mmCIF file of C-alpha atoms in Angstrom:
data_model
loop_
_atom_site.group_PDB
_atom_site.id
_atom_site.type_symbol
_atom_site.label_atom_id
_atom_site.label_comp_id
_atom_site.label_asym_id
_atom_site.label_seq_id
_atom_site.Cartn_x
_atom_site.Cartn_y
_atom_site.Cartn_z
ATOM 1 C CA UNK A 1063 95.456 72.432 99.439
ATOM 2 C CA UNK A 1064 95.174 71.199 103.053
ATOM 3 C CA UNK A 1065 98.749 71.855 103.805
ATOM 4 C CA UNK A 1066 98.568 75.228 102.616
ATOM 5 C CA UNK A 1067 95.411 76.035 104.591
ATOM 6 C CA UNK A 1068 96.983 74.434 107.629
ATOM 7 C CA UNK A 1069 100.103 76.564 107.268
ATOM 8 C CA UNK A 1070 97.975 79.800 106.953
ATOM 9 C CA UNK A 1071 96.440 79.079 110.354
ATOM 10 C CA UNK A 1072 93.300 77.352 109.698
ATOM 11 C CA UNK A 1073 92.048 74.794 112.089
ATOM 12 C CA UNK A 1074 89.181 72.348 112.520
ATOM 13 C CA UNK A 1075 85.979 74.161 112.985
ATOM 14 C CA UNK A 1076 86.917 77.391 111.346
ATOM 15 C CA UNK A 1077 84.415 78.642 108.950
ATOM 16 C CA UNK A 1078 86.034 79.712 105.594
ATOM 17 C CA UNK A 1079 84.731 82.211 103.227
ATOM 18 C CA UNK A 1080 85.916 80.866 99.849
ATOM 19 C CA UNK A 1081 85.863 83.686 97.047
ATOM 20 C CA UNK A 1082 87.580 81.534 94.402
ATOM 21 C CA UNK A 1083 85.554 80.937 91.381
ATOM 22 C CA UNK A 1084 83.566 77.598 91.146
ATOM 23 C CA UNK A 1085 82.713 78.189 87.255
ATOM 24 C CA UNK A 1086 85.042 77.129 84.438
ATOM 25 C CA UNK A 1087 87.858 76.852 86.984
ATOM 26 C CA UNK A 1088 88.559 74.325 89.642
ATOM 27 C CA UNK A 1089 90.164 76.762 92.259
ATOM 28 C CA UNK A 1090 86.937 77.004 94.381
ATOM 29 C CA UNK A 1091 86.323 73.208 94.556
ATOM 30 C CA UNK A 1092 90.252 72.775 95.089
ATOM 31 C CA UNK A 1093 90.109 75.007 98.260
ATOM 32 C CA UNK A 1094 86.903 73.589 99.340
ATOM 33 C CA UNK A 1095 88.263 70.111 99.276
ATOM 34 C CA UNK A 1096 91.432 71.040 101.186
ATOM 35 C CA UNK A 1097 89.267 72.956 103.767
ATOM 36 C CA UNK A 1098 87.145 69.663 104.286
ATOM 37 C CA UNK A 1099 90.343 67.538 104.935
ATOM 38 C CA UNK A 1100 91.111 69.500 107.966
ATOM 39 C CA UNK A 1101 87.587 69.836 109.071
ATOM 40 C CA UNK A 1102 86.670 73.292 108.031
ATOM 41 C CA UNK A 1103 83.204 74.324 106.819
ATOM 42 C CA UNK A 1104 83.151 76.489 103.695
ATOM 43 C CA UNK A 1105 80.912 79.237 102.632
ATOM 44 C CA UNK A 1106 80.889 78.801 98.763
ATOM 45 C CA UNK A 1107 80.790 82.518 98.022
ATOM 46 C CA UNK A 1108 82.612 82.649 94.479
ATOM 47 C CA UNK A 1109 83.362 85.930 92.777
ATOM 48 C CA UNK A 1110 81.466 89.268 92.464
ATOM 49 C CA UNK A 1111 78.345 90.489 94.474
ATOM 50 C CA UNK A 1112 80.573 92.390 96.752
ATOM 51 C CA UNK A 1113 77.589 93.867 98.928
ATOM 52 C CA UNK A 1114 76.290 90.346 99.180
ATOM 53 C CA UNK A 1115 79.781 89.016 100.275
ATOM 54 C CA UNK A 1116 80.085 91.652 102.813
ATOM 55 C CA UNK A 1117 76.506 90.897 104.536
ATOM 56 C CA UNK A 1118 77.377 87.053 104.357
ATOM 57 C CA UNK A 1119 80.610 87.835 106.224
ATOM 58 C CA UNK A 1120 79.129 89.967 108.683
ATOM 59 C CA UNK A 1121 76.179 87.481 109.320
ATOM 60 C CA UNK A 1122 78.028 84.225 109.376
ATOM 61 C CA UNK A 1123 81.190 85.449 110.883
ATOM 62 C CA UNK A 1124 83.800 83.227 109.144
ATOM 63 C CA UNK A 1125 87.206 82.957 110.518
ATOM 64 C CA UNK A 1126 89.010 83.420 107.484
ATOM 65 C CA UNK A 1127 89.033 84.102 103.736
ATOM 66 C CA UNK A 1128 90.505 82.385 100.703
ATOM 67 C CA UNK A 1129 90.438 84.113 97.322
ATOM 68 C CA UNK A 1130 92.690 86.534 95.423
ATOM 69 C CA UNK A 1131 94.190 89.274 97.819
ATOM 70 C CA UNK A 1132 92.833 92.159 95.472
ATOM 71 C CA UNK A 1133 89.211 91.009 95.961
ATOM 72 C CA UNK A 1134 89.923 90.729 99.753
ATOM 73 C CA UNK A 1135 90.833 94.458 99.894
ATOM 74 C CA UNK A 1136 87.674 95.107 97.751
ATOM 75 C CA UNK A 1137 85.456 93.344 100.196
ATOM 76 C CA UNK A 1138 87.180 94.980 103.142
ATOM 77 C CA UNK A 1139 86.722 98.503 101.632
ATOM 78 C CA UNK A 1140 83.071 97.996 100.768
ATOM 79 C CA UNK A 1141 82.575 96.675 104.345
ATOM 80 C CA UNK A 1142 84.024 99.957 105.703
ATOM 81 C CA UNK A 1143 81.820 102.127 103.403
ATOM 82 C CA UNK A 1144 78.667 100.064 104.372
ATOM 83 C CA UNK A 1145 79.647 99.985 108.322
ATOM 84 C CA UNK A 1146 79.573 96.303 108.479
ATOM 85 C CA UNK A 1147 81.465 94.288 111.200
ATOM 86 C CA UNK A 1148 84.063 92.083 109.424
ATOM 87 C CA UNK A 1149 86.227 91.669 112.353
ATOM 88 C CA UNK A 1150 85.865 87.921 112.456
ATOM 89 C CA UNK A 1151 88.226 87.667 109.595
ATOM 90 C CA UNK A 1152 91.554 86.994 111.126
ATOM 91 C CA UNK A 1153 93.426 85.082 108.598
ATOM 92 C CA UNK A 1154 93.527 84.667 104.806
ATOM 93 C CA UNK A 1155 95.113 82.339 102.276
ATOM 94 C CA UNK A 1156 95.391 84.043 98.923
ATOM 95 C CA UNK A 1157 96.550 83.046 95.464
ATOM 96 C CA UNK A 1158 95.859 83.596 91.780
ATOM 97 C CA UNK A 1159 97.775 86.917 91.532
ATOM 98 C CA UNK A 1160 100.687 88.540 93.024
ATOM 99 C CA UNK A 1161 100.743 89.748 96.664
ATOM 100 C CA UNK A 1162 102.642 93.049 96.830
ATOM 101 C CA UNK A 1163 104.174 93.894 99.891
ATOM 102 C CA UNK A 1164 102.258 97.158 100.349
ATOM 103 C CA UNK A 1165 98.952 95.311 100.060
ATOM 104 C CA UNK A 1166 100.075 92.487 102.556
ATOM 105 C CA UNK A 1167 100.940 95.345 104.983
ATOM 106 C CA UNK A 1168 97.477 97.134 104.422
ATOM 107 C CA UNK A 1169 95.665 93.813 105.078
ATOM 108 C CA UNK A 1170 97.830 93.006 107.966
ATOM 109 C CA UNK A 1171 97.094 96.663 109.466
ATOM 110 C CA UNK A 1172 93.386 95.419 109.146
ATOM 111 C CA UNK A 1173 93.706 92.530 111.650
ATOM 112 C CA UNK A 1174 94.486 89.806 109.138
ATOM 113 C CA UNK A 1175 97.445 87.086 109.081
ATOM 114 C CA UNK A 1176 97.764 86.499 105.317
ATOM 115 C CA UNK A 1177 99.650 83.809 103.580
ATOM 116 C CA UNK A 1178 99.728 82.889 99.939
ATOM 117 C CA UNK A 1179 99.968 79.699 97.887
ATOM 118 C CA UNK A 1180 101.031 78.792 94.240
ATOM 119 C CA UNK A 1181 98.857 76.469 92.335
ATOM 120 C CA UNK A 1182 97.451 75.642 88.852
ATOM 121 C CA UNK A 1183 94.246 73.990 87.517
ATOM 122 C CA UNK A 1184 96.413 71.063 86.090
ATOM 123 C CA UNK A 1185 98.745 70.569 88.990
ATOM 124 C CA UNK A 1186 97.018 71.622 91.916
ATOM 125 C CA UNK A 1187 99.184 72.932 94.845
ATOM 126 C CA UNK A 1188 102.718 73.535 94.115
ATOM 127 C CA UNK A 1189 103.978 75.529 96.910
ATOM 128 C CA UNK A 1190 103.025 77.453 99.976
ATOM 129 C CA UNK A 1191 103.906 80.221 102.483
ATOM 130 C CA UNK A 1192 104.389 79.635 106.290
ATOM 131 C CA UNK A 1193 106.542 82.650 106.908
ATOM 132 C CA UNK A 1194 105.674 86.022 105.280
ATOM 133 C CA UNK A 1195 108.232 86.947 102.618
ATOM 134 C CA UNK A 1196 110.397 83.797 103.305
ATOM 135 C CA UNK A 1197 109.644 81.984 100.109
ATOM 136 C CA UNK A 1198 106.956 79.425 99.445
ATOM 137 C CA UNK A 1199 107.739 75.809 100.374
ATOM 138 C CA UNK A 1200 107.397 73.160 97.860
ATOM 139 C CA UNK A 1201 104.622 70.667 98.350
ATOM 140 C CA UNK A 1202 105.823 67.121 99.010
ATOM 141 C CA UNK A 1203 103.971 65.659 96.145
ATOM 142 C CA UNK A 1204 105.493 67.670 93.210
ATOM 143 C CA UNK A 1205 108.966 67.694 91.831
ATOM 144 C CA UNK A 1206 110.177 71.225 90.644
ATOM 145 C CA UNK A 1207 112.863 72.258 88.317
ATOM 146 C CA UNK A 1208 113.774 75.838 87.145
ATOM 147 C CA UNK A 1209 114.693 75.835 83.617
ATOM 148 C CA UNK A 1210 116.030 78.328 81.028
ATOM 149 C CA UNK A 1211 113.046 79.745 79.324
ATOM 150 C CA UNK A 1212 112.890 78.174 75.754
ATOM 151 C CA UNK A 1213 115.115 75.443 76.526
ATOM 152 C CA UNK A 1214 114.893 72.176 78.554
ATOM 153 C CA UNK A 1215 118.123 73.342 80.464
ATOM 154 C CA UNK A 1216 118.449 73.846 84.404
ATOM 155 C CA UNK A 1217 119.623 77.342 85.445
ATOM 156 C CA UNK A 1218 122.387 77.643 87.938
ATOM 157 C CA UNK A 1219 121.846 78.043 91.569
ATOM 158 C CA UNK A 1220 120.193 81.216 92.485
ATOM 159 C CA UNK A 1221 119.222 82.178 88.924
ATOM 160 C CA UNK A 1222 115.817 82.922 87.622
ATOM 161 C CA UNK A 1223 114.182 80.567 85.276
ATOM 162 C CA UNK A 1224 110.728 78.932 84.321
ATOM 163 C CA UNK A 1225 108.858 76.728 86.861
ATOM 164 C CA UNK A 1226 108.609 73.284 85.385
ATOM 165 C CA UNK A 1227 106.871 70.762 87.333
ATOM 166 C CA UNK A 1228 106.315 67.031 87.436
ATOM 167 C CA UNK A 1229 103.439 65.272 89.532
ATOM 168 C CA UNK A 1230 102.936 61.641 89.642
ATOM 169 C CA UNK A 1231 99.338 61.533 90.360
ATOM 170 C CA UNK A 1232 98.018 58.197 89.194
ATOM 171 C CA UNK A 1233 94.876 59.994 87.961
ATOM 172 C CA UNK A 1234 96.541 62.756 85.844
ATOM 173 C CA UNK A 1235 100.409 62.350 85.865
ATOM 174 C CA UNK A 1236 102.286 65.241 84.294
ATOM 175 C CA UNK A 1237 105.883 65.100 83.409
ATOM 176 C CA UNK A 1238 107.863 68.342 83.267
ATOM 177 C CA UNK A 1239 104.800 70.418 82.901
ATOM 178 C CA UNK A 1240 105.868 74.113 82.025
ATOM 179 C CA UNK A 1241 103.848 76.626 84.166
ATOM 180 C CA UNK A 1242 105.050 79.640 82.003
ATOM 181 C CA UNK A 1243 105.889 81.210 85.310
ATOM 182 C CA UNK A 1244 109.365 82.612 86.243
ATOM 183 C CA UNK A 1245 110.920 82.058 89.708
ATOM 184 C CA UNK A 1246 113.846 80.857 91.443
ATOM 185 C CA UNK A 1247 114.860 78.442 94.154
ATOM 186 C CA UNK A 1248 116.079 79.810 97.575
ATOM 187 C CA UNK A 1249 119.116 78.549 99.423
ATOM 188 C CA UNK A 1250 118.737 77.048 102.950
ATOM 189 C CA UNK A 1251 115.687 75.998 104.949
ATOM 190 C CA UNK A 1252 112.482 77.974 105.894
ATOM 191 C CA UNK A 1253 112.597 80.001 109.122
ATOM 192 C CA UNK A 1254 109.683 77.908 110.156
ATOM 193 C CA UNK A 1255 111.902 74.834 110.343
ATOM 194 C CA UNK A 1256 110.522 72.998 107.352
ATOM 195 C CA UNK A 1257 113.410 71.641 105.244
ATOM 196 C CA UNK A 1258 111.748 71.187 101.804
ATOM 197 C CA UNK A 1259 112.981 73.324 99.002
ATOM 198 C CA UNK A 1260 111.646 76.886 98.504
ATOM 199 C CA UNK A 1261 110.531 79.007 95.723
ATOM 200 C CA UNK A 1262 111.079 82.700 95.999
ATOM 201 C CA UNK A 1263 107.605 83.286 94.536
ATOM 202 C CA UNK A 1264 106.161 84.521 91.428
ATOM 203 C CA UNK A 1265 108.417 86.665 89.353
ATOM 204 C CA UNK A 1266 106.773 87.197 86.169
ATOM 205 C CA UNK A 1267 106.061 85.234 82.919
ATOM 206 C CA UNK A 1268 108.347 83.005 80.857
ATOM 207 C CA UNK A 1269 106.634 83.501 77.482
ATOM 208 C CA UNK A 1270 108.524 86.509 76.145
ATOM 209 C CA UNK A 1271 107.697 85.775 72.641
ATOM 210 C CA UNK A 1272 107.611 89.112 70.559
ATOM 211 C CA UNK A 1273 107.071 90.135 67.053
ATOM 212 C CA UNK A 1274 109.908 92.082 65.209
ATOM 213 C CA UNK A 1275 109.435 93.549 61.946
ATOM 214 C CA UNK A 1276 106.333 91.308 61.393
ATOM 215 C CA UNK A 1277 108.052 88.050 62.330
ATOM 216 C CA UNK A 1278 107.669 86.270 65.697
ATOM 217 C CA UNK A 1279 111.020 85.774 67.797
ATOM 218 C CA UNK A 1280 110.813 82.962 70.515
ATOM 219 C CA UNK A 1281 112.926 82.266 73.578
ATOM 220 C CA UNK A 1282 113.829 79.033 72.080
ATOM 221 C CA UNK A 1283 115.478 80.649 69.061
ATOM 222 C CA UNK A 1284 117.415 82.941 71.318
ATOM 223 C CA UNK A 1285 118.726 80.156 73.288
ATOM 224 C CA UNK A 1286 119.744 78.412 70.073
ATOM 225 C CA UNK A 1287 121.798 81.417 69.103
ATOM 226 C CA UNK A 1288 123.637 81.255 72.511
ATOM 227 C CA UNK A 1289 123.930 77.539 72.326
ATOM 228 C CA UNK A 1290 126.159 77.743 69.084
ATOM 229 C CA UNK A 1291 128.740 79.893 70.700
ATOM 230 C CA UNK A 1292 130.209 78.478 73.762
ATOM 231 C CA UNK A 1293 131.748 81.607 74.757
ATOM 232 C CA UNK A 1294 128.461 83.218 75.549
ATOM 233 C CA UNK A 1295 127.370 83.075 79.219
ATOM 234 C CA UNK A 1296 124.073 84.670 80.247
ATOM 235 C CA UNK A 1297 122.366 86.552 77.429
ATOM 236 C CA UNK A 1298 119.341 88.403 76.267
ATOM 237 C CA UNK A 1299 117.881 89.791 73.228
ATOM 238 C CA UNK A 1300 116.683 93.600 73.664
ATOM 239 C CA UNK A 1301 114.211 94.682 71.085
ATOM 240 C CA UNK A 1302 113.981 98.480 70.521
ATOM 241 C CA UNK A 1303 113.257 101.077 67.991
ATOM 242 C CA UNK A 1304 115.468 103.303 65.821
ATOM 243 C CA UNK A 1305 113.064 105.913 64.508
ATOM 244 C CA UNK A 1306 110.057 103.765 63.279
ATOM 245 C CA UNK A 1307 112.199 100.796 62.689
ATOM 246 C CA UNK A 1308 112.408 97.666 64.973
ATOM 247 C CA UNK A 1309 115.897 97.039 66.155
ATOM 248 C CA UNK A 1310 117.429 93.964 67.937
ATOM 249 C CA UNK A 1311 120.657 93.784 69.947
ATOM 250 C CA UNK A 1312 122.004 90.559 71.294
ATOM 251 C CA UNK A 1313 123.638 91.276 74.584
ATOM 252 C CA UNK A 1314 125.858 88.531 75.553
ATOM 253 C CA UNK A 1315 128.182 87.991 78.663
ATOM 254 C CA UNK A 1316 131.559 86.978 77.314
ATOM 255 C CA UNK A 1317 134.841 87.163 79.071
ATOM 256 C CA UNK A 1318 137.015 89.945 77.755
ATOM 257 C CA UNK A 1319 139.656 87.434 76.645
ATOM 258 C CA UNK A 1320 137.130 85.592 74.524
ATOM 259 C CA UNK A 1321 135.760 88.708 72.696
ATOM 260 C CA UNK A 1322 136.820 89.903 69.302
ATOM 261 C CA UNK A 1323 135.235 90.891 65.916
ATOM 262 C CA UNK A 1324 135.097 87.413 64.427
ATOM 263 C CA UNK A 1325 132.881 86.419 67.419
ATOM 264 C CA UNK A 1326 130.615 89.160 67.022
ATOM 265 C CA UNK A 1327 130.283 88.654 63.346
ATOM 266 C CA UNK A 1328 129.739 84.824 63.937
ATOM 267 C CA UNK A 1329 126.894 85.688 66.206
ATOM 268 C CA UNK A 1330 125.153 88.061 63.964
ATOM 269 C CA UNK A 1331 125.312 85.538 61.238
ATOM 270 C CA UNK A 1332 123.771 83.001 63.569
ATOM 271 C CA UNK A 1333 120.867 85.483 64.422
ATOM 272 C CA UNK A 1334 120.307 85.827 60.734
ATOM 273 C CA UNK A 1335 120.163 82.283 60.185
ATOM 274 C CA UNK A 1336 118.097 81.315 63.420
ATOM 275 C CA UNK A 1337 115.560 84.406 63.585
ATOM 276 C CA UNK A 1338 115.638 85.183 59.935
ATOM 277 C CA UNK A 1339 116.314 88.871 60.972
ATOM 278 C CA UNK A 1340 119.245 91.074 61.355
ATOM 279 C CA UNK A 1341 120.548 91.630 64.819
ATOM 280 C CA UNK A 1342 123.468 93.673 66.437
ATOM 281 C CA UNK A 1343 125.783 92.066 68.964
ATOM 282 C CA UNK A 1344 127.001 93.688 72.214
ATOM 283 C CA UNK A 1345 129.266 92.145 74.616
ATOM 284 C CA UNK A 1346 129.012 92.895 78.415
ATOM 285 C CA UNK A 1347 130.861 91.742 81.406
ATOM 286 C CA UNK A 1348 130.141 88.359 83.089
ATOM 287 C CA UNK A 1349 127.443 88.943 85.785
ATOM 288 C CA UNK A 1350 126.311 92.147 84.561
ATOM 289 C CA UNK A 1351 122.925 91.270 83.004
ATOM 290 C CA UNK A 1352 120.022 91.155 85.394
ATOM 291 C CA UNK A 1353 119.088 87.879 87.071
ATOM 292 C CA UNK A 1354 115.388 88.096 86.164
ATOM 293 C CA UNK A 1355 114.828 85.056 83.921
ATOM 294 C CA UNK A 1356 114.335 87.307 80.762
ATOM 295 C CA UNK A 1357 115.623 85.856 77.315
ATOM 296 C CA UNK A 1358 113.906 88.569 75.274
ATOM 297 C CA UNK A 1359 113.384 92.147 76.575
ATOM 298 C CA UNK A 1360 110.839 94.433 74.592
ATOM 299 C CA UNK A 1361 112.091 97.906 75.209
ATOM 300 C CA UNK A 1362 109.938 99.498 72.671
ATOM 301 C CA UNK A 1363 107.776 102.461 73.560
ATOM 302 C CA UNK A 1364 104.163 102.070 73.218
ATOM 303 C CA UNK A 1365 103.850 106.016 72.608
#
């Protein structure tokens, strides 16, 4: 975590107000350990107790904050309500949830330089931000692959898939650890000059398992359907409703010359064999399906 904190602008002697939890999760301790590596004292604030957080910041005057971005906003809002001076907070490293552009802009408008990092309890730091909205630079101690959900197959350049990480930590080695998160690799190098590969950032969850007519359908089953038909490029299974009945449609990018009624019937038979459910087949033009990493799209209304 030291590299992420350094990239966020923290330097030796800066006091850090740490609002990651210290209970039943290693996030608080992970950030504190990284802060100590670069010589930063830490206020182990944890989560909750918003008024006490505000009073602590006003009294101790830390240089920055680490925690979730939403809780930082809650603290600042409470500080404004209480009339407390929180102006010592000049920088923040946030993680644990998405950082929407509107929230980053709001925090920036309140005088904070905000950077984000991507980490998990098992792996530790995976990637960190140096320039806002320019991707997250991979940490030098991890190997990251982007795989098609439900398979062990790498996606093509610029495609969205599941983030799978290998770390050769001698105390806790992990080989191809599936994070369950969706992202993509960005081309080129960071505007800051670092040459390590970059992730676009968190783009959703890869576990798209859904229940259709009382039976679970998994991304791996959808991938198997496509694997048995080489003419299929990008694909997705769209689950909708026809009245009160669930309806499945397998949408497949297939070149016009390769389409035909026999292929549609063959794919429909494969759907029945693999998923044990009937499904329709629709051919679409290559490149027309969204590049969002989805293998299963649940389009059913909750109403």
